[in-house]
Amino acid sequence: AEEGSIVSTRFSLRDTPKYKEGFTHFDYVNPDAPKGGSITLSSTGTFDSFNRYSQRGDVAEGSDDLYDTLMKGSDDEIDVLYPLIAEKLEYAKDHTWIIFYIDKRAVFQDKKPITADDVVFTFHTFMEKGVPHFKSYYKDVAKVEALDSQRVKFTLKLPRIDLLHSLAGLNIIPKHYWEKKDFSEPATEVPLGSSGFTIDSFKMGQYVVIKRLKDYWAKDLPVNKGRHNFDFIRYDYYKDEAVTLEAFKAGEFDFRSENVATQWATLYTGDNFDKKMVLKEEIPHEIPQAMQALIYNTQREVFKDIRVREALIYAMDFEWMNQHLFYNQYTRTRSYFQNTEYEAKGLPSKEEIACLDPVKDKIPPRVYTHEYKPPVTDGSGNIRPQLREALALLKEAGWEIKDKKMVHKTSGKPMEFEVLLYSPTMERITIPVQDNLKKLGITLNIRRVDTTQFINRLRERDFDMVSGGYSANAFPSSNLKVAWHSGYLDSTYNTAGVTDPAIDYLVEKIDQHQTDKAALLSYGRALDRVLQWNFFVVPEWHLSKFRIAYWNRFERPAVRPKYSVGFPDTWWIDKDKDDKLPKRNTSK
Amino acid sequence: MTAYILRRLLLVIPTLWAIVTINFFIIQVAPGGPVDQFIAKLQGIDSGVMEQVSGEGKAEITKTDIKEKSTYRGAQGLDPEVIAEIEKRFGFDKPIHVRYFKMLKDFLLFDFGNSLFRGGSVIGLIVERIPVSVSLGLWSSIIIYLVSIPLGIKKALKHSSRFDIWTSTVIIVCNAIPVFLFAILLIILFAGGTYFNWFPLRGLVSVNFHELSLIGKVLDYFHHMALPTLALVIGGFATLTFLTKNSFLDEISKQYVTTARAKGLTENRILYGHVFRNAMILVIASFPSAFIGLFFTGSMLIEVIFSLDGMGLLGFQATLQRDFPLMFSTLYIFTLMGLILSIISDITYTIVDPRIDFEKNS
Amino acid sequence: MKKIHEEQWNRFKANKRAYYSLYLFSFLFLISLFSELIANEKPLLIYFDGGFYCPFIKEYAETSFGGEFETTADYADPYVIELINAKGWIITPIIPFSYHTINYNLEGPAPAPPSRANWLGTDDRGRDVVARLLYGFRISVLFGLTLTLFSSAIGITAGAVQGYYGGTVDILGQRFIEIWSSLPTLFLLIILSSVVQPNFWWLLGITLLFGWMSLVSVVRAEFLRGRNFEYVTAAKALGLSDGRIIFRHVLPNAMVASITFMPFILGGSITTLTSLDFLGFGLPVGSPSLGELLAQGKANMQAPWLGISSFVVLSVMFSLLVFIGEGVRDAFDPRKVY
Amino acid sequence: MKDALLTIENLSVSFQMGKRTTRAVENVSLFLQKGETLGIVGESGSGKTVTAMSILRLLPGSAVYPSGAICFNGKNCLTIPDDDIREIRGNRISVIFQQPMTSLNPLHRIGKQVKEILFLHQDISHAEADKKALSWLERVGLKNPATKLSSFPHQLSGGERQRVMIAMALINEPDILIADEPTTALDVTVQAQILDLIRDLQKELGMAILFITHDLGIIKRIADRVAVMKDGQIVETNVPDIIFNSPSHPYTKHLINSEPKGKPDPVDDRDETLIDVSHLKVFFPIQKGILRRTVDYVRAVNDISFTLKKGRTLGIVGESGSGKTTAGFAILKLNRSTGKILLGKNSLNDLDKNKIRELRKRMQIIFQDPFGSLNPRMSVAEIIGEGLSIHNPGITPKDEEEKIIVVMEKVGLDPETRDRYPNEFSGGQHQRIAIARALILKPEFMVLDEPTSSLDRSVQFQVLELLKSLQKEFHLTYIFISHDLKVVKSLCHDIIVMKDGVIVESGPSEKIFSHPEQEYTRQLIATAFH
Ligand SMILES: Nc1ncnc2c1ncn2[C@@H]1O[C@H](COP(=O)(O)OP(=O)(O)OP(=O)(O)O)[C@@H](O)[C@H]1O
Ligand SMILES: Nc1ncnc2c1ncn2[C@@H]1O[C@H](COP(=O)(O)OP(=O)(O)OP(=O)(O)O)[C@@H](O)[C@H]1O
Ligand SMILES: [Mg+2]
Ligand SMILES: [Mg+2]
């Protein structure tokens, strides 16, 4: 070990790793799960390539699983890594370099050993031929070198632990295979991988069968123990959703996770369900949820006024929608850290107040005095009380109703704006909002364009309001900067076009405290509050359940991984159940 | 005539050039391009319209992706440098005229290049889709021709009879059936888990196709083709039947038919031997092109619903994705073919009816 | 009416199906023209506090009835109804929903099954299906009729001129059409929808711009043949102008394909609109559209009333049109025995 | 009568068009014995064709039979099943249609159409059929029968088509031949040849013939018995001798007495020249193969020149297929020709289309095939009135209607029928519609291509008188194409004799008729006035 460095078999960004050194398996697996059998799953669309990293082509299911990473995370923690190809690592305390020690046993699928050279090759290949943002993300990597056949060192230009951490997640590709091939081009033959899976057979665009390699060198490593219990996983490709569901019900494939409320509520019925041959289950989970919302473009004159932004939120009658459109399956989203400990609840704590102090007078006062809650209605569709609130706010902001239209007092301009969508589903959601806004004399135009146009206008920031979201945050990561910092106004980041010094300050702070769990907790919650009370979005909803249905032939560990449903990772086939099912088309 | 054909063949060149040029500029100057599409794909919103067609991703919630962790920055947006990089990759860093002349040169050499978003070359993509297209096109056309023409003739003979009325009603109602609803209905009824599980749900052949005997292969193929073909033809009888009927009605009372009758020909021989050619000039002349067109039949919705990879979907997606090479090349190839076919069809006219010529009217 | 037209009309009438279809179609279309009176959230007439109000013509603020908001009154709101009923009465249309009215008082989730309030249920946004069908039918028929009329007129003329004159006119015309028809309609529509909010007229314009070519080639072919007939020579010998020969002599005898295709072109125009709506490049979001209803029918397999009712409307419409078309054909057939 | 081959008893035929019923034939009774020729003569539109067509049930669907029976072989042709009647058609009973021009399938080659009937009723090899077809075309006097076999109908002249029809009817050697004006488009020599042929066959096979014609000369020559029809009824039946010498019915008398007689009205030599044709040529390419290469030309009109003075009638006579119709078309600029054509001072071959169109009011044509020249979708009134409204844009509908009525009456058509479509008329009526259409414009120059071939003597007389009086009154100029030399003689001032596309002889009418120079002409005249 070098001076001033840390050597470890585990690598965590913030938390102490849950699993001790020398653990044998994750908690959420059954280490003795019987292996074997084959299952069929479905996929949508088509595929024409097995090279997950080519710049074009539709990759087949399973192409992702062809490669192992240097280290591997568990499904019940965030950002904690355990040995896989790399048996241990060593990194500088100042976070400027890292060395991975490659397991001597590690081999590619052709039994050639995985060496440091392969890692170097991998990194260079990704930099040169990988997706464009790989290059920009890793631009701070100064050097990659193979110290010897088992050790590889990455040196950074500046200290960044998150970068070091993410390097551990590199998928390692075999140099001797890719050297002669163009990595950026789609592959029609199955590439040589580094993992325990390969593709056994396929028909382009139609199906692909993934095979578990029985002689996989790492199959008994703690990160793999009890996982990958099926010999074959076959993916059949469908193009139509209704047909896919029908196929599932016909027994063409084994497992399905539903994401449409109506279908979940109405279409999972029939003989096979009654006879318990197919099981329908809702499994609650605590996975961090995205902030799905209608986002204001705060660069637009109307939406510069925070009161206007607040007022319009009252037009979304979530309770009615939930009852009448979603079978009461959803929960209103209120936080940018939904389902995490970083979610701001109640009133700010001392620590939070301390964090907020420097920007005290640049944030809405209610941050200190109120807990943020999106408006709640009685679900009858009658939202008079809410409209009253909205009207009051709008009046305050200098708007009035004239000739039954909401107009600006001074300019006399009516309030009219457009929401930009690309998906027909969103129409269904925005139409009731439009209807309610009409009652306020406000015109909302719903504009649906294709995705190309959508992105085009997003890039040009040519929209009033857009249906979109902020991706889920398991913790306050440095990505918050690109989402909210005023410095990102001229990119496709920062959708809401926020230029708020307080927020800039907070996200910068978060960026600086990436490894300090306690600080992140306060800053994260503080940021959440500030964002909430700034009303940048009309928040929508989320679902904290898995809606799954499967043919009754599986068994699964008693403990479910916290952040995943665990299928097909940890489940196995129960022979008895399987035998009771009628013969179906799903065998390989 | 020979001179005419020669002239027509020569005219193909400027026409093709004009088509390619006009399309190139229209498509290139239109806002939004492959770059946006690529970004959309990176941000995970590449479904768009396909979603309406396939019903995919109509979830009211963003997917809780089990595999993908929250660190993926691309989902939030892209840096300007990255976008510049993408633009370069798609060749948008070059001025438009450079791109234009490059395309012209490539087309002259019949070099169609690669798709922007899919694996494989443009030609490869098209060739791959021919089996599906031919299958759909061939069977559906055969059925439509075999049913519509005799039916139309019979209806002409029995004009205004009860037979005429009920067949009209049936084919019109069939014509009004929205293809995709019907297709889905077929699947639910005959291939789903709820009612009869008689037919396969997807694909052109079974997975174990190569293991089957020859007869098995044939049966398997038709087993798979049955529902898509049915869905495709159901609405297709109306026009041809009515065209046949009306054309026959127009001809059937002409004097030469009486002559034929006076010769003692049977009604069928009169209809098929004499009237047919007179009445069906349009149909006959369009047949060569219809026949070659079979190889490129596409019906997007049928392909989507029966999970087939055919021309229809390819073209539609190419447009949506702004996959320019694919768009232009298919346009180029199909137009070229179309131009030749129209010449063939014109020649057919003159063969079917020797009185037809293309000279200037005196 | 000239005697000959009278005969034609008689011949048309002799085809009972066509005759009744025409009546039924005109009736339905007429009704749909008055959709606002039949299906509307706005009452036809309100008597309130000694005065009469006509909300379906004029907008009244809620405050006019003593309510609190100065915006247009929402007559579906029980609060407003109560206010009015306290001092007067309301006459509502038979279907108290317009195509865009969301029925907030649904029993269960939308799409709601047929019920007393919503005869054919609601769509998946809680809007009344009957009202949407009614308005959708009107828009479809108007679109179809206009498009068919113009596109056939242009297409037939172009085909006729090409076929009749032949030679250079034909050669150039064909080339023009080849080039024109190569333009990617769908793409242009997509682009258009990004530049403007496509409305009825835009869609009509674009589809017309690219839709007129369907008849050209058949008409041309029929003209190439028809121009050689003896009676055309006779007409020429009479000294008729080309226009007259084309339209009076060749065309009526070269109309088989056109007349046959016409109802289908109409149907096709309607389908074009529905499929554009289906794909989402059609009428603005929220417009009454049969295509959108079909799309919903597909997306909501559990709600068959969506697909079925739009299918029934479409097929009835098509059938009527084709039957009328048959009658028209008969009317122009001099040999037709009636 | 017991051993009659065919008997028609009390046959009535009506046409039902909507509410309107047209009675075409009323209570007609006829019989036909083996080996016998029954001639039917009568007024145009009197139901001859309808009666004949009824025998094989060939009338359109609008025909109804209120009464009657047609017995052939002891069976009623009107009621026997379709299969049985089909057995008879073309095999036992053959028909030569009145409209040879439109009776052939336009898209089938002649050979195919002729051979088809052979294959249908005989067991015959292709080679044999070819041979037989060829020999029959030869027998009916077609030149180049081999090329004709591979021609399409539109490439044949009127007379040629008619002979193809005749060949088709005779080739199966039927028991009964129904010949509906079989020789209207044939020149007299060919006509004689055909009649001989028919008579030979009759002798040989004992064939019975139902011969419908307006040509009383022919009737005299070949009929064993004659039936005279008028207004749908048979007014008189008897042997020719009696019919011609002591007719009992007034109509028969009238018919027999209206021979075309007289001479053309004398003309003034100082009249200016109206038509000057020089070196007129019309060639039709002969094309081969899919690519339609032109291998040779049919020289239909091969360098003819003539002049025609105002107020005169020029007769063009000549062999069938000699290019008369083609020349007529060329003179009016209705086909592509080379050479110079002067109408007055206007050179038609140099004027552009619009100029010619303006001249069209001054020059008119009556087509050899009147039915083909009538637009099937226009009513008779529209057909006749159309030119009028075009050339006199100001005319009121009422005036137009009046004029139509007048001209219809003049050509012997019932003005009441003016709202009907052409398909509801008889052959002679078609011809008169065509004449009316031309006459209503009062053109100064007319090409009349066999204008009276389908007209009975009385109507023919009426029409010719009309033409003459118009000529006198308005100083009209005619080109008169006809095979009927008697008519030609009575109408034409000058005559051109054509053969194989060239003029073999021309000159003043009297001179040609009295001193024909060419052998061909002499033969023509001899046959005609024999
Ligand atoms: N298809 C029809 N529909 C209605 N009326 C018809 C039809 N065919 C013929 N007629 C009428 O029947 C009558 C007899 O016609 P037909 O053809 O038998 O006359 P024709 O004696 O052959 O006369 P022509 O010598 O002029 O040929 C005519 O008055 C004609 O108008
Ligand atoms: N379109 C054509 N193509 C080829 N040959 C043609 C065409 N039209 C006419 N002919 C030929 O030209 C010759 C002259 O034809 P035309 O019709 O002028 O004869 P005609 O003198 O009027 O004879 P008829 O007395 O029989 O009517 C004929 O041999 C005919 O076969
Ligand atoms: Mg007759
Ligand atoms: Mg002639």
mmCIF file of N, CA and C in Angstrom, chain A residues 461-500:
data_model
loop_
_atom_site.group_PDB
_atom_site.id
_atom_site.type_symbol
_atom_site.label_atom_id
_atom_site.label_comp_id
_atom_site.label_asym_id
_atom_site.label_seq_id
_atom_site.Cartn_x
_atom_site.Cartn_y
_atom_site.Cartn_z
ATOM 1 N N ARG A 461 -35.175 25.590 -25.082
ATOM 2 C CA ARG A 461 -35.930 26.142 -23.965
ATOM 3 C C ARG A 461 -37.172 26.888 -24.461
ATOM 4 N N ASP A 462 -37.765 26.338 -25.481
ATOM 5 C CA ASP A 462 -38.931 26.982 -26.079
ATOM 6 C C ASP A 462 -40.192 26.284 -25.608
ATOM 7 N N PHE A 463 -40.520 26.501 -24.360
ATOM 8 C CA PHE A 463 -41.750 25.916 -23.822
ATOM 9 C C PHE A 463 -42.168 26.701 -22.592
ATOM 10 N N ASP A 464 -43.459 26.633 -22.259
ATOM 11 C CA ASP A 464 -43.939 27.293 -21.047
ATOM 12 C C ASP A 464 -43.916 26.319 -19.890
ATOM 13 N N MET A 465 -44.432 25.137 -20.238
ATOM 14 C CA MET A 465 -44.547 24.142 -19.198
ATOM 15 C C MET A 465 -44.320 22.820 -19.897
ATOM 16 N N VAL A 466 -43.709 21.909 -19.198
ATOM 17 C CA VAL A 466 -43.418 20.663 -19.863
ATOM 18 C C VAL A 466 -43.743 19.533 -18.902
ATOM 19 N N SER A 467 -44.194 18.447 -19.489
ATOM 20 C CA SER A 467 -44.469 17.312 -18.645
ATOM 21 C C SER A 467 -43.211 16.473 -18.577
ATOM 22 N N GLY A 468 -42.680 16.326 -17.390
ATOM 23 C CA GLY A 468 -41.422 15.602 -17.280
ATOM 24 C C GLY A 468 -41.162 15.235 -15.848
ATOM 25 N N GLY A 469 -39.924 15.372 -15.451
ATOM 26 C CA GLY A 469 -39.651 15.017 -14.072
ATOM 27 C C GLY A 469 -38.191 15.159 -13.740
ATOM 28 N N TYR A 470 -37.934 15.019 -12.466
ATOM 29 C CA TYR A 470 -36.555 14.994 -11.987
ATOM 30 C C TYR A 470 -36.297 13.601 -11.492
ATOM 31 N N SER A 471 -35.192 13.020 -11.954
ATOM 32 C CA SER A 471 -35.014 11.619 -11.622
ATOM 33 C C SER A 471 -34.844 11.442 -10.115
ATOM 34 N N ALA A 472 -35.118 10.244 -9.722
ATOM 35 C CA ALA A 472 -35.108 9.953 -8.295
ATOM 36 C C ALA A 472 -33.713 10.185 -7.712
ATOM 37 N N ASN A 473 -33.679 10.614 -6.496
ATOM 38 C CA ASN A 473 -32.419 10.810 -5.814
ATOM 39 C C ASN A 473 -32.374 9.901 -4.599
ATOM 40 N N ALA A 474 -31.471 8.948 -4.620
ATOM 41 C CA ALA A 474 -31.338 8.090 -3.457
ATOM 42 C C ALA A 474 -30.668 8.865 -2.334
ATOM 43 N N PHE A 475 -29.910 9.826 -2.728
ATOM 44 C CA PHE A 475 -29.250 10.716 -1.762
ATOM 45 C C PHE A 475 -28.950 11.985 -2.525
ATOM 46 N N PRO A 476 -28.604 13.051 -1.827
ATOM 47 C CA PRO A 476 -28.315 14.299 -2.554
ATOM 48 C C PRO A 476 -26.986 14.159 -3.283
ATOM 49 N N SER A 477 -27.026 13.873 -4.516
ATOM 50 C CA SER A 477 -25.791 13.637 -5.261
ATOM 51 C C SER A 477 -25.353 14.907 -5.955
ATOM 52 N N SER A 478 -24.193 14.842 -6.553
ATOM 53 C CA SER A 478 -23.714 16.027 -7.257
ATOM 54 C C SER A 478 -24.538 16.288 -8.514
ATOM 55 N N ASN A 479 -25.312 15.297 -8.895
ATOM 56 C CA ASN A 479 -26.177 15.520 -10.056
ATOM 57 C C ASN A 479 -27.205 16.609 -9.816
ATOM 58 N N LEU A 480 -27.473 16.895 -8.569
ATOM 59 C CA LEU A 480 -28.446 17.950 -8.281
ATOM 60 C C LEU A 480 -27.980 19.265 -8.877
ATOM 61 N N LYS A 481 -26.679 19.371 -8.990
ATOM 62 C CA LYS A 481 -26.138 20.610 -9.532
ATOM 63 C C LYS A 481 -26.626 20.831 -10.968
ATOM 64 N N VAL A 482 -26.517 19.767 -11.760
ATOM 65 C CA VAL A 482 -26.940 19.971 -13.143
ATOM 66 C C VAL A 482 -28.435 20.178 -13.239
ATOM 67 N N ALA A 483 -29.154 19.677 -12.273
ATOM 68 C CA ALA A 483 -30.604 19.809 -12.351
ATOM 69 C C ALA A 483 -31.085 21.176 -11.910
ATOM 70 N N TRP A 484 -30.343 21.823 -11.028
ATOM 71 C CA TRP A 484 -30.885 23.056 -10.449
ATOM 72 C C TRP A 484 -29.977 24.269 -10.535
ATOM 73 N N HIS A 485 -28.717 24.063 -10.802
ATOM 74 C CA HIS A 485 -27.791 25.194 -10.699
ATOM 75 C C HIS A 485 -27.965 26.149 -11.873
ATOM 76 N N SER A 486 -27.858 27.425 -11.595
ATOM 77 C CA SER A 486 -28.072 28.415 -12.644
ATOM 78 C C SER A 486 -27.008 28.309 -13.727
ATOM 79 N N GLY A 487 -25.878 27.702 -13.376
ATOM 80 C CA GLY A 487 -24.820 27.548 -14.370
ATOM 81 C C GLY A 487 -25.207 26.598 -15.505
ATOM 82 N N TYR A 488 -26.263 25.852 -15.300
ATOM 83 C CA TYR A 488 -26.647 24.874 -16.317
ATOM 84 C C TYR A 488 -27.839 25.325 -17.149
ATOM 85 N N LEU A 489 -28.039 26.623 -17.130
ATOM 86 C CA LEU A 489 -29.181 27.150 -17.868
ATOM 87 C C LEU A 489 -29.038 26.911 -19.365
ATOM 88 N N ASP A 490 -27.796 26.946 -19.831
ATOM 89 C CA ASP A 490 -27.605 26.823 -21.273
ATOM 90 C C ASP A 490 -27.344 25.399 -21.739
ATOM 91 N N SER A 491 -27.825 24.484 -21.009
ATOM 92 C CA SER A 491 -27.672 23.101 -21.452
ATOM 93 C C SER A 491 -29.068 22.499 -21.448
ATOM 94 N N THR A 492 -29.129 21.219 -21.713
ATOM 95 C CA THR A 492 -30.458 20.609 -21.621
ATOM 96 C C THR A 492 -30.778 20.223 -20.183
ATOM 97 N N TYR A 493 -29.844 20.517 -19.280
ATOM 98 C CA TYR A 493 -30.161 20.298 -17.869
ATOM 99 C C TYR A 493 -31.037 21.437 -17.371
ATOM 100 N N ASN A 494 -31.314 21.385 -16.072
ATOM 101 C CA ASN A 494 -32.052 22.472 -15.415
ATOM 102 C C ASN A 494 -33.334 22.823 -16.180
ATOM 103 N N THR A 495 -34.210 21.852 -16.264
ATOM 104 C CA THR A 495 -35.419 22.019 -17.056
ATOM 105 C C THR A 495 -36.242 23.233 -16.650
ATOM 106 N N ALA A 496 -36.350 23.458 -15.357
ATOM 107 C CA ALA A 496 -37.208 24.549 -14.906
ATOM 108 C C ALA A 496 -36.571 25.917 -15.139
ATOM 109 N N GLY A 497 -35.319 25.904 -15.557
ATOM 110 C CA GLY A 497 -34.655 27.182 -15.804
ATOM 111 C C GLY A 497 -34.454 27.985 -14.525
ATOM 112 N N VAL A 498 -34.043 27.290 -13.479
ATOM 113 C CA VAL A 498 -33.943 27.951 -12.176
ATOM 114 C C VAL A 498 -32.655 28.751 -12.072
ATOM 115 N N THR A 499 -32.775 29.981 -11.687
ATOM 116 C CA THR A 499 -31.592 30.792 -11.386
ATOM 117 C C THR A 499 -31.818 31.442 -10.043
ATOM 118 N N ASP A 500 -31.538 30.671 -9.022
ATOM 119 C CA ASP A 500 -31.819 31.149 -7.682
ATOM 120 C C ASP A 500 -30.538 31.038 -6.865
#
